[in-house]
PDB file of C-alpha atoms in Angstrom:
ATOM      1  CA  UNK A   1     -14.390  -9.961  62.181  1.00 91.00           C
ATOM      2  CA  UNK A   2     -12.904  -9.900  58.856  1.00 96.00           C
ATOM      3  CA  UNK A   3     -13.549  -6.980  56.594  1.00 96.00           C
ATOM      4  CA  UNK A   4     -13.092  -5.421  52.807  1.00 97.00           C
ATOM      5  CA  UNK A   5     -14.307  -2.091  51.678  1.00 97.00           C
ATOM      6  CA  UNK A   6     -13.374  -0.924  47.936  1.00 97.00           C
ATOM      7  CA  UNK A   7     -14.502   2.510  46.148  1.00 97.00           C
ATOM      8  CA  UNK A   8     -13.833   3.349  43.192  1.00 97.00           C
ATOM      9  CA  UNK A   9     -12.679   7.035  42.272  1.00 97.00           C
ATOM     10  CA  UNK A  10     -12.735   8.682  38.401  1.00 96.00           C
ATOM     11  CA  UNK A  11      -9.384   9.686  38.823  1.00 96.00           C
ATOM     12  CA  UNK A  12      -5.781   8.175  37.704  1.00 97.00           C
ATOM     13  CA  UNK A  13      -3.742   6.182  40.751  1.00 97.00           C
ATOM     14  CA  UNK A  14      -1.610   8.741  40.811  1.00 96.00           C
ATOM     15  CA  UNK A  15      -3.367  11.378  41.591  1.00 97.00           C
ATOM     16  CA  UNK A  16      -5.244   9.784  43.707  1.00 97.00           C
ATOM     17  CA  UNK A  17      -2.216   8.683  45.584  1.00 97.00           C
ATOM     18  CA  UNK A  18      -1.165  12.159  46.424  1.00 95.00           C
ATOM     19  CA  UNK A  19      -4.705  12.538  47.983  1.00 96.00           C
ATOM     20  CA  UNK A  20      -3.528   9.944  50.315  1.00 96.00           C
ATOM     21  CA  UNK A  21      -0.148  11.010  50.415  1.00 94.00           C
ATOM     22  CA  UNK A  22      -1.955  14.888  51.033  1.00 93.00           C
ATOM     23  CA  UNK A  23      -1.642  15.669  55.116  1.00 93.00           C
ATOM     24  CA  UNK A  24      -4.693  17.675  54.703  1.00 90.00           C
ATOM     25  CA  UNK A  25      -6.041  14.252  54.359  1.00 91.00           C
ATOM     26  CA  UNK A  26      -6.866  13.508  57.926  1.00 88.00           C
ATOM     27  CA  UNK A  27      -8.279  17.047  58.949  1.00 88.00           C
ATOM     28  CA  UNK A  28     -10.436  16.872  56.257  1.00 90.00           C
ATOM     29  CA  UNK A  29     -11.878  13.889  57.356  1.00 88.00           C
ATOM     30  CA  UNK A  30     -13.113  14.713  60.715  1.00 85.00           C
ATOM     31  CA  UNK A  31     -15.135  17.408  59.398  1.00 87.00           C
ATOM     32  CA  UNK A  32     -17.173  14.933  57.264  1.00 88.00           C
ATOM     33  CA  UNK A  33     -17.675  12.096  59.976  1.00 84.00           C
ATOM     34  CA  UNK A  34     -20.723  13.042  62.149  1.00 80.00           C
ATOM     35  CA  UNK A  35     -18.974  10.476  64.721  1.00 79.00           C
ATOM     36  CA  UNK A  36     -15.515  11.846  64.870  1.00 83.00           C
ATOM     37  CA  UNK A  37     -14.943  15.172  66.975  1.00 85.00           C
ATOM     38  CA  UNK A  38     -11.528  15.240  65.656  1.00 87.00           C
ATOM     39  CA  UNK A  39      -8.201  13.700  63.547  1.00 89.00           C
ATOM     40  CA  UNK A  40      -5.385  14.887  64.381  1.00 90.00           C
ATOM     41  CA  UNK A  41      -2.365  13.960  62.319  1.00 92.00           C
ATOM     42  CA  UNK A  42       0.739  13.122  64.964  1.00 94.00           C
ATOM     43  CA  UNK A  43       3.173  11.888  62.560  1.00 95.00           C
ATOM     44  CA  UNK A  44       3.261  12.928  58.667  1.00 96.00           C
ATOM     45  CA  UNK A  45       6.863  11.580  57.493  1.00 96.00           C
ATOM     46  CA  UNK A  46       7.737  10.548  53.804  1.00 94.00           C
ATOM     47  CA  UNK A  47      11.335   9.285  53.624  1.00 95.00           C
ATOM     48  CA  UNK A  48      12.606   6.634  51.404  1.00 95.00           C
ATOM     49  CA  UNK A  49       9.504   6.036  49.391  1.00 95.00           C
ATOM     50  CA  UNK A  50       7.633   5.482  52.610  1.00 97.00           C
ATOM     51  CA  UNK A  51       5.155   7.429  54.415  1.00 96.00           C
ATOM     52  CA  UNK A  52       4.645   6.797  57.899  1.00 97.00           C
ATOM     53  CA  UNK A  53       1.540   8.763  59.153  1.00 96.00           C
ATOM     54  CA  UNK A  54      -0.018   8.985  63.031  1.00 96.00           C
ATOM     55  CA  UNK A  55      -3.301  10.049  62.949  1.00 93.00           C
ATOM     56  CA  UNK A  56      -5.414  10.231  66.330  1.00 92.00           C
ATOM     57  CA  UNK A  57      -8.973  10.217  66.266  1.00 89.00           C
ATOM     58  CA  UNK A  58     -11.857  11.686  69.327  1.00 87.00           C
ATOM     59  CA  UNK A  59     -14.987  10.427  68.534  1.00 81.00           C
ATOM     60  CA  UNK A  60     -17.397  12.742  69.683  1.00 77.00           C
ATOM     61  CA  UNK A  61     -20.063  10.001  71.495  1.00 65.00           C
ATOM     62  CA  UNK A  62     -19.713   6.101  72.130  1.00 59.00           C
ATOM     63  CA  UNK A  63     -21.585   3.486  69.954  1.00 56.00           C
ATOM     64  CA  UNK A  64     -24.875   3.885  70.730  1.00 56.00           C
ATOM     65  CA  UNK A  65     -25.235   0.759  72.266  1.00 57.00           C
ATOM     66  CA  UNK A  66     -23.349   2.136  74.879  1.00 61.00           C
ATOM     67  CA  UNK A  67     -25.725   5.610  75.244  1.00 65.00           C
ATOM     68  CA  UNK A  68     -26.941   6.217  79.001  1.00 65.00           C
ATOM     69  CA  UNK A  69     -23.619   4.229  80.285  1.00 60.00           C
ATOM     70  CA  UNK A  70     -20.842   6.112  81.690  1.00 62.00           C
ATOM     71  CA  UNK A  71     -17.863   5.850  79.077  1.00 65.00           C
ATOM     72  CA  UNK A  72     -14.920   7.434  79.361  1.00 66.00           C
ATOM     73  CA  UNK A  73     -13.558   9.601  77.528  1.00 65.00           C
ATOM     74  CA  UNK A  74     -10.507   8.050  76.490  1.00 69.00           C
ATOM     75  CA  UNK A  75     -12.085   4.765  75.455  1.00 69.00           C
ATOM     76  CA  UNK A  76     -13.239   6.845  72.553  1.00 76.00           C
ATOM     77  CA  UNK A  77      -9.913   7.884  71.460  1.00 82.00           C
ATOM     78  CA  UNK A  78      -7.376   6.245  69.043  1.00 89.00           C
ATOM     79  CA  UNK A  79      -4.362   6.574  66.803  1.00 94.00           C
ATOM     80  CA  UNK A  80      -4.170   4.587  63.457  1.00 94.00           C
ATOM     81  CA  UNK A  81      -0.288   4.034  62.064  1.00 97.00           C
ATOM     82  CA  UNK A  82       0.011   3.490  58.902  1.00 97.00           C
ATOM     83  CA  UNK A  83       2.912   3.268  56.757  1.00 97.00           C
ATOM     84  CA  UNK A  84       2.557   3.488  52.686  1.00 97.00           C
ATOM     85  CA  UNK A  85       4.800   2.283  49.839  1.00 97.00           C
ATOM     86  CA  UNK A  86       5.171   4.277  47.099  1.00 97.00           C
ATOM     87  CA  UNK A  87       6.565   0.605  45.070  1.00 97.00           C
ATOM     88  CA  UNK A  88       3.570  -1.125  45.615  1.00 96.00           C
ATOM     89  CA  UNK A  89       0.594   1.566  46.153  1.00 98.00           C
ATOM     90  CA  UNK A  90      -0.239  -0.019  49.481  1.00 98.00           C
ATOM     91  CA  UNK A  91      -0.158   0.667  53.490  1.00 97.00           C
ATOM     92  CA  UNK A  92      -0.408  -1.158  56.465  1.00 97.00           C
ATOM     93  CA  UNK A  93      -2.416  -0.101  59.169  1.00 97.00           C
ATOM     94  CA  UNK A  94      -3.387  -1.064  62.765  1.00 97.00           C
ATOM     95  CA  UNK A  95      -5.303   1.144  65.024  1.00 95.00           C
ATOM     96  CA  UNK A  96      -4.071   1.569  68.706  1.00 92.00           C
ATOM     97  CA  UNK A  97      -6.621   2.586  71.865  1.00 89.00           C
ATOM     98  CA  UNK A  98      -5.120   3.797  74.885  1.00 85.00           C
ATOM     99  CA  UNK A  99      -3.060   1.385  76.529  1.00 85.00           C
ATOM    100  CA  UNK A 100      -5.992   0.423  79.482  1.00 84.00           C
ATOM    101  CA  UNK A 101      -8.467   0.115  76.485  1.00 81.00           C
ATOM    102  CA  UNK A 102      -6.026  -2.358  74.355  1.00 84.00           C
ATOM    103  CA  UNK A 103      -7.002  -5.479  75.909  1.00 87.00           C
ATOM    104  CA  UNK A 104     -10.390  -5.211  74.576  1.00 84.00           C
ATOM    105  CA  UNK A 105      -9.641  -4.108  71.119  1.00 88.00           C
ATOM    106  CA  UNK A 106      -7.507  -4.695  68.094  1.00 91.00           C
ATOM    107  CA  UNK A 107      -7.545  -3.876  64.332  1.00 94.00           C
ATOM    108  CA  UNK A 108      -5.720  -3.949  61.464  1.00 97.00           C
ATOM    109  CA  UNK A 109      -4.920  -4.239  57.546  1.00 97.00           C
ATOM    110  CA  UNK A 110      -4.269  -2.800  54.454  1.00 98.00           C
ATOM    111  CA  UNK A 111      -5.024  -0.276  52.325  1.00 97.00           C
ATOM    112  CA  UNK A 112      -4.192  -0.622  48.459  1.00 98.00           C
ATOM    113  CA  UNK A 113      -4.690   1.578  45.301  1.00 98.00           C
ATOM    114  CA  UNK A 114      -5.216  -0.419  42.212  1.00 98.00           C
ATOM    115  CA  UNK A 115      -5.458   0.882  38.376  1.00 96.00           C
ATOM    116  CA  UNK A 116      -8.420   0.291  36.933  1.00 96.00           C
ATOM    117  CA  UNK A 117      -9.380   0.782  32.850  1.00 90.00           C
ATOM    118  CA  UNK A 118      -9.766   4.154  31.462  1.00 93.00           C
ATOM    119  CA  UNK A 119      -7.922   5.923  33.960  1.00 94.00           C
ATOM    120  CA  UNK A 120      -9.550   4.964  36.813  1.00 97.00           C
ATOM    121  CA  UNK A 121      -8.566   3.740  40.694  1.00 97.00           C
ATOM    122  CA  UNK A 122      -9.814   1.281  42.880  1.00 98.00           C
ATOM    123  CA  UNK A 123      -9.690   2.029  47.278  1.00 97.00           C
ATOM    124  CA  UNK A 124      -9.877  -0.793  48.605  1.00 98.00           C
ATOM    125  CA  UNK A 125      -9.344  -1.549  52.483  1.00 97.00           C
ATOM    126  CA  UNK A 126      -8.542  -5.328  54.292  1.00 98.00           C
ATOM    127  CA  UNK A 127      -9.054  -5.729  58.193  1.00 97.00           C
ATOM    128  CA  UNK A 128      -9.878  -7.481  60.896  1.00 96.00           C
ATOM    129  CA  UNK A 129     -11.637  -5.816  64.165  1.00 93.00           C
ATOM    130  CA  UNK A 130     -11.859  -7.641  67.272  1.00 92.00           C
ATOM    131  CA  UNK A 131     -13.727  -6.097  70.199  1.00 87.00           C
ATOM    132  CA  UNK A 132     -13.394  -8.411  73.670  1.00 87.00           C
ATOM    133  CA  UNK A 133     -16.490  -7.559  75.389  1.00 80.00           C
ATOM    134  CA  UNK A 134     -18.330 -10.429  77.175  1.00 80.00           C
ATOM    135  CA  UNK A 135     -21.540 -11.585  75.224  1.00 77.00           C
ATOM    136  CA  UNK A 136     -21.518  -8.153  73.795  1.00 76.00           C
ATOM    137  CA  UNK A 137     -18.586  -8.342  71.369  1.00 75.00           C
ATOM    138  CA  UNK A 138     -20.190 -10.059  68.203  1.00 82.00           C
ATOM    139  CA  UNK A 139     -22.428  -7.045  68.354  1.00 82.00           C
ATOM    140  CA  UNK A 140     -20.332  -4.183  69.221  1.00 81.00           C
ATOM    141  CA  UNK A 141     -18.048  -5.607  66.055  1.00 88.00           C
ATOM    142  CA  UNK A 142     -20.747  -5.327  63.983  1.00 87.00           C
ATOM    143  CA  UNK A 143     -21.419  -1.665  65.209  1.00 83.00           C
ATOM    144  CA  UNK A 144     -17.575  -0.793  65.482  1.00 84.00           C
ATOM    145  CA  UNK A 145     -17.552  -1.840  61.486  1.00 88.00           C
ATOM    146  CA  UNK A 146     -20.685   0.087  60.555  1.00 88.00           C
ATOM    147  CA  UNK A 147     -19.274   3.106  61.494  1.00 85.00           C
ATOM    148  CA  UNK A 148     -15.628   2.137  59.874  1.00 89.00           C
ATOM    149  CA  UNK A 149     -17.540   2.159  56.933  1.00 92.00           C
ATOM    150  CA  UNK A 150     -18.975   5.136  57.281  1.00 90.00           C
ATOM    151  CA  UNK A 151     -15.295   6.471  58.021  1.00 91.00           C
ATOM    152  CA  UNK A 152     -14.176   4.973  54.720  1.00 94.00           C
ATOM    153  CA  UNK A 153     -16.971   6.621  52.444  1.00 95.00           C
ATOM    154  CA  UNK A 154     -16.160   9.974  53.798  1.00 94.00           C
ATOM    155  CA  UNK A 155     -12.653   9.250  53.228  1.00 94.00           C
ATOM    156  CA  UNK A 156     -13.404   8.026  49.720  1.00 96.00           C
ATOM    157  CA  UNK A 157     -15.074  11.707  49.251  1.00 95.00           C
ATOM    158  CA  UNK A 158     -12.436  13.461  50.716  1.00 94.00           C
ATOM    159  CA  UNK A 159     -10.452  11.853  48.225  1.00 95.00           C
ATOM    160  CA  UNK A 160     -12.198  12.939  45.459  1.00 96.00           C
ATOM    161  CA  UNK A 161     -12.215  16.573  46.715  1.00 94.00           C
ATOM    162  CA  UNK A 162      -8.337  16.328  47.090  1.00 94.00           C
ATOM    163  CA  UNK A 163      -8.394  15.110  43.388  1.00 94.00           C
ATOM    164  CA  UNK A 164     -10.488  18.210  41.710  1.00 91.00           C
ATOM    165  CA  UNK A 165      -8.993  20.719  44.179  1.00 78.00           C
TER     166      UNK A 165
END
């Protein structure tokens, strides 16, 4: 399942940019995800015009089409890897489950800051998820994405509280 989500911040691309670029970034996050138990940033290098970041994310429950079934604990756990040019504004991204839960999941994209007029800056995020659940994937996909947007609103205000701060 193919996927865009854009916000749009008050804020120049550049400072916006070292929001992104900001390792509190991640931390902050988790606090404003009901979902997420925690994000904990692995990785936080910028070399070269590049940086590559680790963050692993514990969601605190399963979907809840998957309430009242036994899920474990790790099939709730992920890193995303991202790695973002400073050239181009832009990251790649793919998120990584635990190596026995990879055979059901994938996703990945990018992530781009455009300039908008009157010193503005647009968020916006490409991807794919693909969730390999007989009969059930279509539908966990759609739930999977609902609460990747979710993710990406709170990381839109997170954003704009690493902007004013």
């Amino acid at each position: 399942m193919h996927f865009t989500i854009c916000h749009e911040l008050d804020a120049p691309l550049d400072a916006v940019e070292l929001a992104v670029l900001s390792p509190e970034l991640g931390p902050r996050l988790a606090s404003k995800v009901a979902a997420l138990e925690s994000v904990v940033t692995v990785e936080h290098a910028l070399q070269g015009g590049e940086l590559l970041r680790v963050l692993r994310f514990q969601a605190s429950a399963p979907l809840p089409i998957f309430k009242g079934y036994p899920v474990a604990r790790d099939a709730m756990s992920w890193e995303e890897r991202s790695t973002y040019r400073l050239a181009d504004h832009a990251s790649s991204w793919e998120v990584t489950p635990k190596a026995q839960w990879r055979s059901y999941f994938r996703s990945r994209g990018t992530y781009r800051l455009e300039w908008l007029p009157d010193g503005r800056t647009r968020r916006r995020v490409d991807g794919d998820i693909e969730i390999r659940l007989h009969l059930l994937g279509p539908l966990v996909e759609r739930l999977a994405l609902a609460e990747v947007q979710r993710t990406y609103d709170a990381e839109a205000d997170t954003l704009r509280e690493l902007v004013s701060a």
